[in-house]
């Protein structure tokens, strides 16, 4: 089955405190989007990876993705809209879609392969890791309201991998019903799809804060000095 990779990278990274898109931030001299594409490069040799960029930054993204098999598509205000824009540009013969956030540069090809296998079997899969902290539910006044059983809690990661037709039809329904989700596995589950959890790795963390960025630079320097 032919696989096509989609990388939503149209977020502005407010929590990083930057005035530029997060995916353009440089880590040890290379943009975040390029690091992430390099980690996934074996999955877009056949069909181009679709990178979703914030509309006014075409030149910068074009430079960051130079010499790579990449198609640039303008994103939207919310992640879901950015993904939807990418879905309209999928190749006709793509059968499986790998969705991976630009903000996770440490993705391992082995876990992506495990995700593809689970998608072939179940129709949808997401990487996730069991939480190690106890998670608290807190109300608006700052008081503890519940402590969910930790054994059932996993932190969501990407890649999330889907049969193309399943993902397309769920997005069409979400748009027509005005429903918003922060990830696509939750969207698929909401409309009745089965999503297989594939154990990921803590290394595949999402760069969100300046501390994450410092740690990513340290880790890359240590791994590829
Ligand atoms: O905001 P968050 O960290 O959850 O974003 C996850 C991914 O979705 C990031 O790679 C970001 O660039 C992307 N995104 C997007 N379009 C938006 C918002 C976020 O492509 N409007």
Coordinates of C-alpha atoms and ligand atoms in Angstrom, one line a residue:
X1 CA 0.0 0.0 0.0
X2 CA 1.4 3.4 -1.0
X3 CA 2.1 5.7 1.9
X4 CA 2.1 9.6 1.9
X5 CA 3.5 11.7 4.7
X6 CA 1.8 14.9 5.9
X7 CA 3.6 17.3 8.3
X8 CA 1.5 20.1 9.8
X9 CA 4.0 22.9 10.4
X10 CA 1.7 26.0 10.3
X11 CA 1.7 26.7 14.0
X12 CA 3.2 29.9 15.3
X13 CA 4.7 28.4 18.4
X14 CA 3.4 31.1 20.8
X15 CA 4.6 29.0 23.8
X16 CA 8.1 29.1 22.5
X17 CA 7.9 32.9 22.7
X18 CA 9.0 33.5 19.1
X19 CA 7.7 35.9 16.5
X20 CA 8.4 33.3 13.7
X21 CA 6.7 29.9 13.0
X22 CA 8.1 27.2 15.4
X23 CA 9.1 25.0 12.5
X24 CA 11.6 27.6 11.2
X25 CA 13.5 27.9 14.5
X26 CA 17.1 26.8 14.1
X27 CA 18.6 24.0 16.2
X28 CA 22.3 23.7 15.8
X29 CA 22.2 25.6 12.5
X30 CA 19.3 23.6 10.9
X31 CA 15.6 24.5 10.9
X32 CA 13.3 22.3 13.0
X33 CA 11.2 21.4 9.9
X34 CA 14.3 20.1 8.1
X35 CA 15.4 18.0 11.2
X36 CA 12.0 16.4 11.2
X37 CA 11.9 15.8 7.5
X38 CA 15.4 14.2 7.7
X39 CA 14.1 11.8 10.4
X40 CA 11.2 10.7 8.1
X41 CA 13.0 10.8 4.8
X42 CA 12.7 7.1 4.1
X43 CA 8.9 7.5 4.1
X44 CA 8.7 10.0 1.2
X45 CA 10.9 8.5 -1.4
X46 CA 7.9 7.5 -3.5
X47 CA 5.3 10.1 -2.9
X48 CA 6.2 13.7 -1.8
X49 CA 5.8 14.7 1.8
X50 CA 3.2 17.4 2.2
X51 CA 4.5 20.2 4.5
X52 CA 1.8 22.6 5.7
X53 CA 3.2 26.1 6.3
X54 CA 1.8 29.4 7.6
X55 CA 0.6 31.3 4.6
X56 CA 2.9 34.3 4.6
X57 CA 6.1 32.2 5.0
X58 CA 6.3 30.4 1.7
X59 CA 9.9 31.6 0.8
X60 CA 11.3 30.6 4.2
X61 CA 9.7 27.1 4.0
X62 CA 10.7 26.7 0.4
X63 CA 14.3 27.3 1.5
X64 CA 14.1 25.1 4.5
X65 CA 12.8 22.2 2.4
X66 CA 15.2 22.7 -0.5
X67 CA 16.4 19.5 -2.3
X68 CA 13.7 17.4 -0.7
X69 CA 10.8 15.6 -2.2
X70 CA 8.3 18.0 -0.6
X71 CA 5.1 19.7 -1.6
X72 CA 4.2 22.9 0.3
X73 CA 0.5 23.6 1.2
X74 CA -0.7 26.7 3.0
X75 CA -2.2 26.0 6.4
X76 CA -5.1 27.4 8.4
X77 CA -5.9 29.0 11.8
X78 CA -6.3 25.7 13.6
X79 CA -4.3 22.4 13.3
X80 CA -7.4 20.6 12.0
X81 CA -7.8 23.1 9.1
X82 CA -4.1 22.8 8.3
X83 CA -4.4 19.0 8.1
X84 CA -7.6 19.3 6.0
X85 CA -5.8 21.6 3.5
X86 CA -3.1 18.9 3.1
X87 CA -5.6 16.1 2.6
X88 CA -6.9 17.9 -0.5
X89 CA -3.4 17.6 -2.0
X90 CA -2.9 13.9 -1.4
X91 CA -1.9 11.8 -4.4
X92 CA -4.7 9.8 -5.9
X93 CA -2.8 6.5 -5.4
X94 CA -1.9 7.2 -1.7
X95 CA -3.6 4.6 0.5
X96 CA -2.1 5.3 3.9
X97 CA -1.4 8.8 5.4
X98 CA 1.3 9.3 8.0
X99 CA 0.6 12.5 10.0
X100 CA 3.5 13.8 12.0
X101 CA 3.9 17.1 13.8
X102 CA 6.9 19.2 12.7
X103 CA 7.6 19.9 16.3
X104 CA 8.8 16.2 17.0
X105 CA 12.2 15.9 15.3
X106 CA 13.3 12.8 17.2
X107 CA 10.9 10.3 15.5
X108 CA 12.4 6.8 15.0
X109 CA 11.7 5.1 11.7
X110 CA 11.2 1.8 13.6
X111 CA 8.2 3.1 15.5
X112 CA 6.8 4.6 12.3
X113 CA 7.0 1.2 10.7
X114 CA 5.2 -0.3 13.7
X115 CA 2.5 2.4 13.3
X116 CA 2.1 1.5 9.6
X117 CA 1.7 -2.2 10.4
X118 CA -0.9 -1.4 13.0
X119 CA -2.7 0.9 10.5
X120 CA -2.8 -1.9 7.9
X121 CA -4.4 -4.2 10.5
X122 CA -6.8 -1.8 12.3
X123 CA -7.2 1.2 9.9
X124 CA -5.8 3.7 12.3
X125 CA -2.9 4.0 14.8
X126 CA -1.2 6.5 17.0
X127 CA 2.1 6.5 18.9
X128 CA 1.6 7.1 22.6
X129 CA 3.6 6.6 25.8
X130 CA 2.2 5.6 29.2
X131 CA 2.2 8.5 31.6
X132 CA 4.6 8.3 34.5
X133 CA 3.2 11.2 36.6
X134 CA -0.1 11.0 38.4
X135 CA -2.6 13.2 36.4
X136 CA -4.9 15.5 38.3
X137 CA -8.2 16.9 37.1
X138 CA -8.6 20.4 38.4
X139 CA -11.5 22.8 38.3
X140 CA -11.6 26.5 37.3
X141 CA -11.1 27.5 40.9
X142 CA -7.9 25.5 41.2
X143 CA -9.2 22.6 43.3
X144 CA -8.6 18.9 42.7
X145 CA -11.7 17.2 41.3
X146 CA -10.6 13.8 40.3
X147 CA -7.5 11.5 39.9
X148 CA -7.9 9.2 36.9
X149 CA -6.5 5.7 37.1
X150 CA -2.9 6.2 35.8
X151 CA -2.8 2.7 34.3
X152 CA -5.3 3.8 31.7
X153 CA -3.6 7.1 30.7
X154 CA -1.2 7.5 27.8
X155 CA 0.3 10.7 26.4
X156 CA -0.5 11.1 22.7
X157 CA 2.4 11.5 20.2
X158 CA 2.7 11.5 16.5
X159 CA 3.0 9.9 13.9
X160 CA -0.7 9.0 13.7
X161 CA -1.3 6.8 10.7
X162 CA -4.6 6.2 8.9
X163 CA -6.2 4.6 5.9
X164 CA -6.7 7.6 3.6
X165 CA -10.4 7.1 2.9
X166 CA -11.1 6.8 6.7
X167 CA -9.3 10.0 7.4
X168 CA -10.9 11.9 4.6
X169 CA -14.4 10.9 5.5
X170 CA -13.9 11.8 9.2
X171 CA -12.6 15.2 8.2
X172 CA -15.6 15.8 6.0
X173 CA -17.9 15.0 8.9
X174 CA -16.0 17.1 11.4
X175 CA -16.2 20.1 9.0
X176 CA -19.9 19.7 8.4
X177 CA -20.6 19.4 12.1
X178 CA -18.2 22.1 13.2
X179 CA -16.3 19.8 15.5
X180 CA -12.7 20.6 16.4
X181 CA -10.0 18.1 17.7
X182 CA -6.4 18.7 18.6
X183 CA -5.4 15.4 17.0
X184 CA -6.6 13.1 14.3
X185 CA -6.8 9.8 16.3
X186 CA -9.3 11.4 18.6
X187 CA -11.3 12.6 15.5
X188 CA -11.3 9.1 14.1
X189 CA -12.4 7.6 17.4
X190 CA -15.2 10.1 17.8
X191 CA -16.7 9.0 14.5
X192 CA -16.5 5.3 15.6
X193 CA -13.1 4.2 14.2
X194 CA -10.8 1.9 16.1
X195 CA -7.4 3.4 16.8
X196 CA -4.6 1.0 17.8
X197 CA -2.1 2.4 20.3
X198 CA 1.5 1.8 19.3
X199 CA 4.0 2.3 22.2
X200 CA 6.3 5.2 21.4
X201 CA 9.4 6.5 23.1
X202 CA 9.9 9.5 25.4
X203 CA 12.6 10.7 23.0
X204 CA 9.9 11.6 20.5
X205 CA 8.8 14.6 22.6
X206 CA 7.2 17.7 21.1
X207 CA 9.2 20.9 21.2
X208 CA 6.9 23.4 22.9
X209 CA 8.8 25.5 25.4
X210 CA 12.2 27.2 25.3
X211 CA 13.4 24.5 27.7
X212 CA 12.4 21.8 25.2
X213 CA 14.4 23.7 22.6
X214 CA 17.5 23.8 24.7
X215 CA 17.2 20.1 25.5
X216 CA 16.7 19.3 21.7
X217 CA 19.9 21.3 20.9
X218 CA 21.9 19.4 23.6
X219 CA 20.6 16.0 22.5
X220 CA 21.4 16.7 18.8
X221 CA 24.8 17.9 19.6
X222 CA 25.5 14.8 21.7
X223 CA 24.1 12.4 19.1
X224 CA 25.7 14.1 16.0
X225 CA 28.5 16.3 17.3
Ligands
LIG1 O1 0.0 23.6 18.7 P1 0.5 22.2 18.7 O2 1.9 22.2 19.3 O3 -0.4 21.2 19.2 O4 0.8 21.9 17.2 C1 1.1 20.6 16.7 C2 1.5 20.7 15.2 O5 0.5 21.3 14.5 C3 2.8 21.6 15.0 O6 3.7 20.9 14.2 C4 2.2 22.9 14.4 O7 3.1 23.5 13.5 C5 1.0 22.3 13.6 N1 -0.1 23.3 13.5 C6 -0.5 23.6 12.2 N2 -1.5 24.6 12.0 C7 -2.0 25.3 13.0 C8 -1.6 25.0 14.3 C9 -0.6 24.0 14.5 O8 -0.1 23.0 11.2 N3 -2.9 26.2 12.7

